Coordinates of C-alpha atoms in Angstrom, one line a residue:
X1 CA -39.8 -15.5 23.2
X2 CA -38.7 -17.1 26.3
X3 CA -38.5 -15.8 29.6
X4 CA -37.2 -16.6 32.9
X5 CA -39.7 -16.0 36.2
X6 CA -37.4 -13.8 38.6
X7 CA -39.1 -15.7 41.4
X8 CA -39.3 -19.3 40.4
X9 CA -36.5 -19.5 37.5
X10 CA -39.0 -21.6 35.6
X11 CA -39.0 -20.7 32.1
X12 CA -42.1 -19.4 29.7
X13 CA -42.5 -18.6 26.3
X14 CA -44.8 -16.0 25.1
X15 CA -45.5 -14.7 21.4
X16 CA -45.8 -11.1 20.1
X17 CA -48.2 -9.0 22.1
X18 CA -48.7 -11.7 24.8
X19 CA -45.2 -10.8 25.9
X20 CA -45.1 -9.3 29.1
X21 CA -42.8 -6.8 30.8
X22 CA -39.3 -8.0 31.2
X23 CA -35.6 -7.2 32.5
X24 CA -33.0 -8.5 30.1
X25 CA -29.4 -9.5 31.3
X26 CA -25.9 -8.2 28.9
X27 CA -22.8 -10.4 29.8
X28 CA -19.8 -11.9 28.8
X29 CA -19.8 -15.4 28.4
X30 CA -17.6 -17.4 30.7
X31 CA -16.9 -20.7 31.9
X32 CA -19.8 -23.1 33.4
X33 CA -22.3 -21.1 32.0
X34 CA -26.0 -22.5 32.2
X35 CA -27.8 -23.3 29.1
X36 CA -31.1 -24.3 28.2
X37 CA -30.6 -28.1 28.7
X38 CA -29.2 -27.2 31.9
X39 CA -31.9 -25.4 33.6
X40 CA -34.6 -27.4 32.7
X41 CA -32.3 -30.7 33.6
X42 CA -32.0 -29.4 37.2
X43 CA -28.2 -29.1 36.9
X44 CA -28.0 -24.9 36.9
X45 CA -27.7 -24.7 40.8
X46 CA -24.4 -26.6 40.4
X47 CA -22.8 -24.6 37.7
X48 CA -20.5 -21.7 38.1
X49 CA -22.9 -19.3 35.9
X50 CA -25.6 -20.0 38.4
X51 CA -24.6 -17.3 40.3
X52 CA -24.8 -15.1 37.2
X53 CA -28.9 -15.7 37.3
X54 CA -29.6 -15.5 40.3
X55 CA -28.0 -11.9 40.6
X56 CA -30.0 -10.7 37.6
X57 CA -33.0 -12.2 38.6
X58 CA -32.9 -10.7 42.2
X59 CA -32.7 -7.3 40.8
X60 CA -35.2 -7.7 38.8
X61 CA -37.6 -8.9 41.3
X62 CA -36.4 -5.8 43.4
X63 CA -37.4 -3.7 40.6
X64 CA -40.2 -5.1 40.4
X65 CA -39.8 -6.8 36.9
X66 CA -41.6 -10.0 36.9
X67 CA -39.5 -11.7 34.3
X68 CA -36.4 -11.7 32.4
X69 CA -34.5 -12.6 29.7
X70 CA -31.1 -14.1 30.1
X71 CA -29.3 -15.5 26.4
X72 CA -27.6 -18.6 27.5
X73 CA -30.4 -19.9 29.2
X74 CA -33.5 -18.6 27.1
X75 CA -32.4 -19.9 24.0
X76 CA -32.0 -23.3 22.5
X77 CA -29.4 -23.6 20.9
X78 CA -29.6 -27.7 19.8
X79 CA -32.6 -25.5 17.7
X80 CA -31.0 -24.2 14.6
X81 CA -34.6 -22.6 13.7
X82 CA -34.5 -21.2 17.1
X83 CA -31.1 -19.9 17.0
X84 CA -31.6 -18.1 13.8
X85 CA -34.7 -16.4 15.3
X86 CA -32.9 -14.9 18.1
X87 CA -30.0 -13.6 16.0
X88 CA -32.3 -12.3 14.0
X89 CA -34.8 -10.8 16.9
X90 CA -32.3 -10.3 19.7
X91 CA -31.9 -6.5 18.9
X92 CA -35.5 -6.3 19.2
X93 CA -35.7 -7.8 22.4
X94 CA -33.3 -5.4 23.8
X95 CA -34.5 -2.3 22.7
X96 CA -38.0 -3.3 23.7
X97 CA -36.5 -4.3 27.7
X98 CA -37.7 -2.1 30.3
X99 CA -33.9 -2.5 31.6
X100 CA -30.6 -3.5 30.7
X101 CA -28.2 -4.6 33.3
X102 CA -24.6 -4.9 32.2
X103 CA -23.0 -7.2 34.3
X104 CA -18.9 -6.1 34.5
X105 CA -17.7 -9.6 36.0
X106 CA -14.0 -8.4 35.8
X107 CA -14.5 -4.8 37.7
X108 CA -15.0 -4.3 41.8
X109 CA -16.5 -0.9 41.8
X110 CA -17.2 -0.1 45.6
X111 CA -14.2 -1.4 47.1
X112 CA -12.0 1.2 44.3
X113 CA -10.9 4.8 44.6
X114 CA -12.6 6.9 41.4
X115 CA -9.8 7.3 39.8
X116 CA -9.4 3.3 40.1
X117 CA -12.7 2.6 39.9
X118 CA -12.6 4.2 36.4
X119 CA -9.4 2.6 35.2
X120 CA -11.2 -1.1 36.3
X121 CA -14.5 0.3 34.5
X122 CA -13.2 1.1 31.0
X123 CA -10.7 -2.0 31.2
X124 CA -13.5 -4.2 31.2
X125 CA -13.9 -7.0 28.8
X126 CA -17.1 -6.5 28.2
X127 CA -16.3 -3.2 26.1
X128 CA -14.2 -5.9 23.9
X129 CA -16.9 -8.1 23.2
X130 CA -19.2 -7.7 19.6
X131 CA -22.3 -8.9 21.1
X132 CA -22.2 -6.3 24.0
X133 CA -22.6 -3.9 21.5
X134 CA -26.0 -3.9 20.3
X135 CA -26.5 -4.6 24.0
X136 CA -25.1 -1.2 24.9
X137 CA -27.3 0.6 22.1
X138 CA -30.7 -0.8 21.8
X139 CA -32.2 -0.4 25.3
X140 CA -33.0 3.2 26.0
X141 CA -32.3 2.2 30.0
X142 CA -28.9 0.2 30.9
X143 CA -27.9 -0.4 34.5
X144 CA -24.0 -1.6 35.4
X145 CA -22.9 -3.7 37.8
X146 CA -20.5 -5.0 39.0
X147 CA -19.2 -8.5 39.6
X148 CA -21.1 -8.6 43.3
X149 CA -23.8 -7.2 41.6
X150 CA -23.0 -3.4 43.5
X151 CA -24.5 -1.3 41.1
X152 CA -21.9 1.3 39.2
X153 CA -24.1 3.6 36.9
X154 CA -26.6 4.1 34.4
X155 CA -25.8 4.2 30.3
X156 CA -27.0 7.8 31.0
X157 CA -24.8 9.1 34.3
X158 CA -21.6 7.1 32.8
X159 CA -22.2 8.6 29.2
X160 CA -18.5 10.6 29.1
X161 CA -17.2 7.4 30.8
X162 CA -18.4 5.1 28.1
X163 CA -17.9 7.7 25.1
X164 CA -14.5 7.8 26.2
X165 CA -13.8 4.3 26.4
X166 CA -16.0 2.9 23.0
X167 CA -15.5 5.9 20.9
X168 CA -19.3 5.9 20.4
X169 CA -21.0 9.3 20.2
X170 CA -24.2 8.8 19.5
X171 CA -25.3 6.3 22.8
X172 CA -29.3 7.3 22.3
X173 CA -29.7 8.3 19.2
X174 CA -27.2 5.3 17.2
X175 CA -29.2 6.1 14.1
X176 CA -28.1 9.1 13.5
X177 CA -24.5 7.9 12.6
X178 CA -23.4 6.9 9.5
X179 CA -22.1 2.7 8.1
X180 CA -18.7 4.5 8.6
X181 CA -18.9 5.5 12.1
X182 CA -20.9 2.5 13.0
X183 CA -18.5 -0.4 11.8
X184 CA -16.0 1.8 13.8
X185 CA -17.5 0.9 17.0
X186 CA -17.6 -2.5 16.4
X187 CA -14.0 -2.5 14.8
X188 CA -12.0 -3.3 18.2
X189 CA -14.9 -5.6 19.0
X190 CA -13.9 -9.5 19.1
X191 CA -16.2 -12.4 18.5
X192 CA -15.6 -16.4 19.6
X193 CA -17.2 -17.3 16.1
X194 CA -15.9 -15.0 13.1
X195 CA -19.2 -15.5 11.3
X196 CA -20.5 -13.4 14.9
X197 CA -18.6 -10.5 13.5
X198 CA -21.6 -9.8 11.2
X199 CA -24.4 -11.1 13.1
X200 CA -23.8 -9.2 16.3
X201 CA -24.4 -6.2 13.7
X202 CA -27.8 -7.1 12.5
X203 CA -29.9 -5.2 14.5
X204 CA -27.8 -1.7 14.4
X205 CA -28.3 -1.6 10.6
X206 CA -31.7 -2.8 10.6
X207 CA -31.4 -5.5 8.1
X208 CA -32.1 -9.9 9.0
X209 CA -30.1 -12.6 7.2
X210 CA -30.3 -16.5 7.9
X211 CA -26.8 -17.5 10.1
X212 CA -24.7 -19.9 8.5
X213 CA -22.0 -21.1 10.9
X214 CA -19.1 -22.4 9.0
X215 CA -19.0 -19.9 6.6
X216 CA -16.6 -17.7 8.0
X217 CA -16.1 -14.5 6.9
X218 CA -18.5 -14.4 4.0
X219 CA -20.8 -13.7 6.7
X220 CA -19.8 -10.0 6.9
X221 CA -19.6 -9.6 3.4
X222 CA -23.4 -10.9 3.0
X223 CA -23.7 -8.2 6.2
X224 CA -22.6 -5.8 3.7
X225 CA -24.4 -6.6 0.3
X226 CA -27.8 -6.5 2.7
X227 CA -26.9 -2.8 4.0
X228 CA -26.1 -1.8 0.3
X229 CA -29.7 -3.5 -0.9
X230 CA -31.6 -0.9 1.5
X231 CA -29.7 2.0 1.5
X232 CA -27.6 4.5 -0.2
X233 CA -24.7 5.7 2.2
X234 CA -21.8 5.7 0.4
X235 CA -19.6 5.6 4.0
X236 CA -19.8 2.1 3.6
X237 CA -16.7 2.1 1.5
X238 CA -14.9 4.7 3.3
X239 CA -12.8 1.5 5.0
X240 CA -9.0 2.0 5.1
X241 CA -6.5 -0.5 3.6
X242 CA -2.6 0.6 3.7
X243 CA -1.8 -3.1 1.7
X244 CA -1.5 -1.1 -1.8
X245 CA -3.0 -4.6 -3.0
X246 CA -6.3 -5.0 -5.2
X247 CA -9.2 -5.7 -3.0
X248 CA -13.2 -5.8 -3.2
X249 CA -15.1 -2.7 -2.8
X250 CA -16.3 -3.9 0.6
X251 CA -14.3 -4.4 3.9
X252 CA -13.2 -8.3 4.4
X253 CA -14.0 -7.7 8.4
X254 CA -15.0 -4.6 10.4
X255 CA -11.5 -3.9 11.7
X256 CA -10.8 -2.2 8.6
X257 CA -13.3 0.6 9.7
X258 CA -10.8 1.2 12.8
X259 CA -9.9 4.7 11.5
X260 CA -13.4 5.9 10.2
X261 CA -15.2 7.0 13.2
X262 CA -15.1 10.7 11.7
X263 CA -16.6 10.0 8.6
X264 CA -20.3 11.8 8.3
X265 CA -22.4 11.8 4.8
X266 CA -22.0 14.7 2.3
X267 CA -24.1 15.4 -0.3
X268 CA -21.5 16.3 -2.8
X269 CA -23.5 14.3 -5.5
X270 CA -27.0 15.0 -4.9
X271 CA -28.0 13.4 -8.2
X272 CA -25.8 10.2 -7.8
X273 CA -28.0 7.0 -9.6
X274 CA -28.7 4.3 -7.2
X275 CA -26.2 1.3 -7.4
X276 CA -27.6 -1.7 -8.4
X277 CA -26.2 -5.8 -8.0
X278 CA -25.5 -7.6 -11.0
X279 CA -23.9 -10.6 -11.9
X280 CA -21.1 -8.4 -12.9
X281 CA -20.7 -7.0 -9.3
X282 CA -21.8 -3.4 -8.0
X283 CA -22.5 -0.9 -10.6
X284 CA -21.8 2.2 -9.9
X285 CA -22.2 5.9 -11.8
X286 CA -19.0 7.9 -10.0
X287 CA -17.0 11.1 -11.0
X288 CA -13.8 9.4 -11.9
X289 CA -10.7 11.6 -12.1
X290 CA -7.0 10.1 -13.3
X291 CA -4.8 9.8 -10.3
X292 CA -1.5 9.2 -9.6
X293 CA 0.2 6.0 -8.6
X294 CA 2.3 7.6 -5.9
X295 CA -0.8 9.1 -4.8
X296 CA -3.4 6.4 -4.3
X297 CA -0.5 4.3 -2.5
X298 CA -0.6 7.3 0.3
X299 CA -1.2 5.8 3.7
X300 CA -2.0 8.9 5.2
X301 CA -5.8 10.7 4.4
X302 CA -4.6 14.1 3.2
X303 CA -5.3 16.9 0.8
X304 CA -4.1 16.1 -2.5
X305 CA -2.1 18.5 -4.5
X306 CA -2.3 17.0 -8.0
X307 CA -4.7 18.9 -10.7
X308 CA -7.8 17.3 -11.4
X309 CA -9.6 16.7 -14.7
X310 CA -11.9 15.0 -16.0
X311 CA -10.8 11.7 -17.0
X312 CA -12.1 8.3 -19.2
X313 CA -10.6 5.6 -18.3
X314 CA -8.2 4.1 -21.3
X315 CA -6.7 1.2 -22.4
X316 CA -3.5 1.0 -20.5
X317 CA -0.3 -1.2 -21.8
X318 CA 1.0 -2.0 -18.1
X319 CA 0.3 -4.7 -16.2
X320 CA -0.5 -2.6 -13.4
X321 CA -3.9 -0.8 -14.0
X322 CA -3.8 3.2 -13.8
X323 CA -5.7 4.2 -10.7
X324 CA -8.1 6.7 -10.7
X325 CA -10.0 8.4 -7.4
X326 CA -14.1 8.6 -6.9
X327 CA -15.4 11.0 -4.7
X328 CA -17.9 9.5 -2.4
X329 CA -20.7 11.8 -0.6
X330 CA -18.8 11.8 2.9
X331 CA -17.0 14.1 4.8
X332 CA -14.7 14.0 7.2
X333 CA -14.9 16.3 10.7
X334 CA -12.6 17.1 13.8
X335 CA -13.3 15.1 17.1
X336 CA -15.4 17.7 18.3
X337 CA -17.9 17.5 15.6
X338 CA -16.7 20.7 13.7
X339 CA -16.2 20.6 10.0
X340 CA -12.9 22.2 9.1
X341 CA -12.9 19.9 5.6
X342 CA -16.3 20.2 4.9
X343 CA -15.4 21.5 1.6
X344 CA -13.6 18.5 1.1
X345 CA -14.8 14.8 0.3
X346 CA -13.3 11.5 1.3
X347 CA -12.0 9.7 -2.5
X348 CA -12.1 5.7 -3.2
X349 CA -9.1 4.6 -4.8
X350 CA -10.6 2.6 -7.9
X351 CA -8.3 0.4 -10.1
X352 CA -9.4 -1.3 -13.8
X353 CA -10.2 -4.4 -14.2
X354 CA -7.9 -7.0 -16.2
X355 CA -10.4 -6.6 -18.9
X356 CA -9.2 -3.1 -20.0
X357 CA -11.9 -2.4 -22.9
X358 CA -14.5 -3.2 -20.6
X359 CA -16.5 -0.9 -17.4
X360 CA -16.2 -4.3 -15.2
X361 CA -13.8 -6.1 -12.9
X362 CA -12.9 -2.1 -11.5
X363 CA -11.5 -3.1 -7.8
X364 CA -10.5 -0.9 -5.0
X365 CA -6.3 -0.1 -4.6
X366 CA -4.9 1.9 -2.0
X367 CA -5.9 4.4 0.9
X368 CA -8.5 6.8 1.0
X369 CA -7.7 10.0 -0.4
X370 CA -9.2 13.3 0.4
X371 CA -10.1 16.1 -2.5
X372 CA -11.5 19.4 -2.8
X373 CA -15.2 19.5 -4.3
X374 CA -14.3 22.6 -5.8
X375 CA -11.5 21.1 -7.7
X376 CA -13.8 18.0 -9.3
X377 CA -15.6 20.7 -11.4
X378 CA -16.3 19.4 -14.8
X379 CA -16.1 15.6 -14.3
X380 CA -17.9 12.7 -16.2
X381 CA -20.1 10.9 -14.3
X382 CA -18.3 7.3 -15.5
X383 CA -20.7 3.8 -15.4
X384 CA -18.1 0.9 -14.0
X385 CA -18.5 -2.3 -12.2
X386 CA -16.8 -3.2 -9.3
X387 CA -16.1 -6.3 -7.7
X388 CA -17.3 -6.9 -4.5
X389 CA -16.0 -10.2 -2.6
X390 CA -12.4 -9.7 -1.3
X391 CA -10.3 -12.2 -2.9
X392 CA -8.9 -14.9 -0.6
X393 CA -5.5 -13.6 -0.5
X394 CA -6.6 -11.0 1.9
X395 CA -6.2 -13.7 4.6
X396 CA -3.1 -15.7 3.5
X397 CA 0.7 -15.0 4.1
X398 CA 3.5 -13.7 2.1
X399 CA 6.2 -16.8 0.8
X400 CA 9.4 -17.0 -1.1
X401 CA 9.7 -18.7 -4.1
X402 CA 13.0 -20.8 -4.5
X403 CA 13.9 -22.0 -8.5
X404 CA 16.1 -24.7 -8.4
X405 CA 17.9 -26.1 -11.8
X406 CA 20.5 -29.0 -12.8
X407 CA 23.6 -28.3 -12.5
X408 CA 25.9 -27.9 -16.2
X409 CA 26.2 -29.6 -18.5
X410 CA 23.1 -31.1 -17.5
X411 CA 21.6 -27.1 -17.6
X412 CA 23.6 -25.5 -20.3
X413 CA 21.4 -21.9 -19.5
X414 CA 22.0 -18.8 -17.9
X415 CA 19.5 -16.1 -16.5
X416 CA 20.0 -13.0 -19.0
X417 CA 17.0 -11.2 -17.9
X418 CA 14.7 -10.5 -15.2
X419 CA 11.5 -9.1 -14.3
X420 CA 9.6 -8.1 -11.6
X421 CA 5.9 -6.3 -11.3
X422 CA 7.0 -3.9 -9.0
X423 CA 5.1 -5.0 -6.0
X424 CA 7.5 -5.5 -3.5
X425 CA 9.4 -9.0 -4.8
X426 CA 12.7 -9.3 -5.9
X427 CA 15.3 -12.0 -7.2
X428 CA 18.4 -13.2 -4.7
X429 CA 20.5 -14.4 -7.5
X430 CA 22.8 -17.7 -6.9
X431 CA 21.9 -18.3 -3.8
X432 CA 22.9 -21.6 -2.3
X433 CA 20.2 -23.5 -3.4
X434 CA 19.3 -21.5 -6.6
X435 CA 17.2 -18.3 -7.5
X436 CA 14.9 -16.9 -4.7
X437 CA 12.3 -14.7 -5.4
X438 CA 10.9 -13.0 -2.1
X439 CA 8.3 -11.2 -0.5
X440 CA 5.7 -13.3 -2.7
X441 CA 2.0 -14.4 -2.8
X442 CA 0.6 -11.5 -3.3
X443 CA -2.0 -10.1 -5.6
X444 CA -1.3 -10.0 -9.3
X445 CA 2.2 -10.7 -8.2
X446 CA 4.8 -11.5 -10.8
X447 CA 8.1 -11.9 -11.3
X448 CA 9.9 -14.0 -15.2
X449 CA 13.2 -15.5 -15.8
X450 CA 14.8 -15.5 -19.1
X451 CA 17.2 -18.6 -19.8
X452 CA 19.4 -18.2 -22.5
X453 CA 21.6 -21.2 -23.7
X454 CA 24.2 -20.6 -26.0
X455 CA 23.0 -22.2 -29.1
X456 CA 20.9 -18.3 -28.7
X457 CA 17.6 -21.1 -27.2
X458 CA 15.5 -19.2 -25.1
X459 CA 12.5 -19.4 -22.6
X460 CA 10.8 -17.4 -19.7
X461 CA 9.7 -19.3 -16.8
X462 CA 6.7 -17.0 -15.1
X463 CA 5.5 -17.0 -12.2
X464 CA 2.3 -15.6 -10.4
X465 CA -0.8 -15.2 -8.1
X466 CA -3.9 -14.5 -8.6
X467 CA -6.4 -14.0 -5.9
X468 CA -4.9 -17.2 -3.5
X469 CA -3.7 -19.1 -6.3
X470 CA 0.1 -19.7 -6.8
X471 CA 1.0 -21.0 -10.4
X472 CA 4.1 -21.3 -13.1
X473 CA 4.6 -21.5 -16.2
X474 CA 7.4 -22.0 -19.4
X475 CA 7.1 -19.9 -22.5
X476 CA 9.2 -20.3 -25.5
X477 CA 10.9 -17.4 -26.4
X478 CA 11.5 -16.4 -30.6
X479 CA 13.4 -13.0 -31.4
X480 CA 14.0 -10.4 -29.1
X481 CA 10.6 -9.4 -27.3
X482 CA 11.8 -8.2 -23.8
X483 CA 10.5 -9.8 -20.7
X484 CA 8.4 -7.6 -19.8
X485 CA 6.3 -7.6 -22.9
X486 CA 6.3 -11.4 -23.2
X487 CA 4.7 -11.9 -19.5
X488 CA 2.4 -9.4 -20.1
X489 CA 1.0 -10.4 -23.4
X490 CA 1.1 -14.0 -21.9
X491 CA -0.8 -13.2 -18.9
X492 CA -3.5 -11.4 -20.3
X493 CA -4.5 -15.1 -22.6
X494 CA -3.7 -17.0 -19.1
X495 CA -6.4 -19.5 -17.8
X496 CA -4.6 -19.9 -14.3
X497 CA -4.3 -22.8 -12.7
X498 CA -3.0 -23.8 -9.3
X499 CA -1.1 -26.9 -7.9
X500 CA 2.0 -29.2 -8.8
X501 CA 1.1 -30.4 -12.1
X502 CA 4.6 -30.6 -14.3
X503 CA 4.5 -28.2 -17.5
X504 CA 6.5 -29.0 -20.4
X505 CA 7.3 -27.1 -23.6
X506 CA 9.1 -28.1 -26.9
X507 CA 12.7 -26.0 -27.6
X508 CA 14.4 -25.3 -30.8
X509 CA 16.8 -27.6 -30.5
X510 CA 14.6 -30.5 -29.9
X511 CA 14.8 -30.7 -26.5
X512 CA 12.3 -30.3 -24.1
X513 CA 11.8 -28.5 -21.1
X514 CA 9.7 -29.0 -18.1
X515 CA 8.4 -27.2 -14.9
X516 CA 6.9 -28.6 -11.7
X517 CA 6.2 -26.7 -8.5
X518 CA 5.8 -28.1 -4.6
X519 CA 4.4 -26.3 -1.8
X520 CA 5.6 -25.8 1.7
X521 CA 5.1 -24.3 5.2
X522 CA 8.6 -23.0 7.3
X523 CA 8.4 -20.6 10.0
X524 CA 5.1 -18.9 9.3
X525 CA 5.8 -18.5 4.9
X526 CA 4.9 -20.3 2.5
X527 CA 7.3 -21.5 0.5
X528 CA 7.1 -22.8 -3.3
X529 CA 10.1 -25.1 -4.6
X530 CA 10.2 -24.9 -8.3
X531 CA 12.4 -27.5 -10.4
X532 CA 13.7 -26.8 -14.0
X533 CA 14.9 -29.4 -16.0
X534 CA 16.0 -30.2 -20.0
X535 CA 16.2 -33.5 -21.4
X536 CA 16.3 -34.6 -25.1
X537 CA 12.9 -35.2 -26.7
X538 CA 12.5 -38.6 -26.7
X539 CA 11.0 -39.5 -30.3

């Protein structure tokens, strides 16, 4: 560990119980701020964060605290060993400070009214930033300043303040509260780096991973599969997600815990097995119970009013998988602590897998529900798998789909029917430039034309996603299957592929027709141009 001497600024390292006592400094990081190079260079006294040391060190030296530990000049960063370390030990280091001080550099307390002085406090950027979090937390003793270093309160005098503004209730005693309530606080949080998102969290679930920079948000779901390999609080999935799309069991960033902050543990299955990591995703033994479509789409956490029994999951012939609900072992209380639903659990909305003769591929779909305990009397305890890295479409953007075909005799077909999966897209028939589908690009989205010529030749063009993946495809049609039939039977034996490449497929009539796709960007959509076109087989 390195420290900074409040008297000299030189700086010393020290290792495990030579470490002496210290002051440690929680900021924002601003402009001109003075780094490692530039304090040993000699070129901190000419930077704008200068100012920023010598306030912290000067109150430390009042205090009486003969060292300190300020991040952007403490750490090397050109070190990628060293970096690592103090991600990994930085919780550490302030929950073993003597004192904190929060340094507000956007509020002027003295000069304020209270009732301004307030407003200025809980404005503050520094309640917006993710590493100020753990910063807030770890250290039994926080002092705030503000930006002429007047002092404003302790963690302790300014607790309703700072309850009020962060949402947190549990400022000394953090460990008390569950993943739920603890991704909450951090869910209006922002980081300059999204892989910061996770590693600012380290420390307030007690877990260490290496940092990777560069791989984005995988970081929080590696935050996430640590969490899950050291403990069994099943709050972590109680996330809320009003797309109605398939998703991962766990959150894709912690802004999805936004709404979760009164979630606590239950214990509504005492006996629940441990879940375990395969290569087949989490496995999970759960209560399942049937539930209806309607239901699970719910944006709203309420009591349900359907019957519940105990259900198997079976072999379904839609496309879209029946959804069933699994109680977890959390609750959900009032504001003030009270548990008016205490007799009631918080449900994950659970989906099957493509693979509908199988206990894997189960995903998440839908809200959180809320159910009765004494309703789920009777239930199977169900062995599934789920999957657990939300797919890449969570972060992409809905497109239209534009078909566009030769004009007669060049065409001789006709749409006779058309399908879509219910999701949300529909067809704009002859349009100006030909059939648009819209509202597309999402997941398991699909949508089938049927041509029809009139020598009675048929085929379906079919069109999809799956995961970020936008593909199309020609099937021959022979008799009179119905659409809807025909693209499920033909998904299901799919190997999906992505890109431009041109599809073709051999008619009755000896001709030939062919399919090729383009991709676009206009106004914020995606847009996909596919072409149709017949020509004679050439022999």
């Amino acid at each position: 560990m390195r420290l900074i001497h409040t008297g000299t600024y030189e700086l010393y390292e020290f290792y495990d119980k030579q470490i002496p006592l210290y002051a440690i400094l929680s900021h924002r990081w601003e402009n001109d701020e003075v780094t490692f190079q530039d304090l040993r260079g000699g070129r901190g006294p000419n930077m704008a964060g200068w100012g920023k040391i010598l306030g912290c060190c000067a109150q430390a030296a009042k205090n009486g605290w003969k060292y300190a530990w300020i991040d952007s000049c403490c750490i090397d960063k050109s070190s990628s060993a060293e970096l690592s370390e103090a991600i990994n030990s930085m919780f550490e280091w302030y929950r073993r400070a003597e004192v904190c001080y929060a340094y507000l550099s956007d509020v002027s307390w003295k000069n304020s009214t209270r009732g301004s002085n307030e407003v200025d406090f809980k404005n503050s950027k520094w309640f917006t930033r993710g590493w100020t979090l753990q910063e807030l937390l770890a250290p039994q003793w926080v002092e705030f300043y503000d930006k002429d270093w007047g002092e404003i309160g302790t963690k302790s005098s300014l607790a309703d303040l700072i309850t009020s503004t962060t949402g947190i209730t549990h400022l000394f005693n953090f460990g008390e509260a569950c993943i739920a309530q603890k991704m909450s606080w951090a869910s209006r949080r922002e980081t300059t780096r999204v892989e910061d998102q996770a590693y600012c969290l380290m420390g307030l679930f007690d877990v260490h991973m290496p940092p990777l920079y560069g791989e984005g948000k995988k970081a929080f779901l590696r935050l996430q599969l640590e969490i899950l390999s050291k403990s069994d609080d099943e709050s972590i999935f109680a996330w809320y997600d009003s797309s109605g799309n398939k998703s991962g069991l766990l959150a894709p960033s912690p802004e999805r815990f936004r709404k979760s902050g009164n979630i606590k543990r239950g214990n509504f299955d005492a006996k629940r097995p441990p879940h375990v990591m395969t290569n087949q995703g989490l496995r999970l033994e759960l209560f399942l119970t049937a539930a209806a479509e309607a239901e699970v789409q719910s944006t709203k956490l309420e009591r349900l009013s359907i019957p519940f029994t105990a259900a198997t999951p079976q072999v379904s012939n839609s496309f879209l998988s029946p959804s069933y609900l699994a109680p977890l072992n959390c609750v959900l209380v009032s504001t003030d602590g009270r548990h008016p639903y205490r007799d009631n659990l918080v449900a994950l909305p659970l989906s099957k897998g493509v693979d509908i003769n199988a206990t894997r591929g189960w995903s998440r779909r839908g809200e959180l529900q809320f159910v009765e305990s004494s309703e789920l009397r009777g239930l199977e305890r169900a062995v599934i798998y789920t999957i657990f890295d939300p797919p890449a479409h969570s972060y992409g953007r809905p497109g239209t789909v534009l078909i566009r075909t030769p004009s007669a005799p060049e065409f001789p077909f006709s749409v006779s029917q058309q399908y879509e999966s219910g999701t949300g897209a529909y067809w704009t028939p002859n349009c100006e430039e030909g059939h648009m589908l819209k509202s597309f690009y999402r997941e398991e989205e699909l949508a089938a034309l049927l041509f029809t010529s009139k020598r009675i030749t048929k085929f379906a063009l079919v069109i999809g996603s799956s995961g970020s993946v936008f593909w199309v495809d020609v099937q021959v049609v022979i008799g009179n299957i119905s659409l809807e039939s025909l693209v499920q039977n033909f998904v299901r034996s799919k190997d999906v592929r992505g890109g431009g490449e041109r599809l073709s497929r051999d008619l009755s009539d000896g001709r030939v027709v062919s399919v090729s796709s383009k991709k676009q960007f206009q106004e914020g959509l995606y847009r996909y141009i596919v072409d149709l076109t017949v020509e004679r087989k050439v022999v």
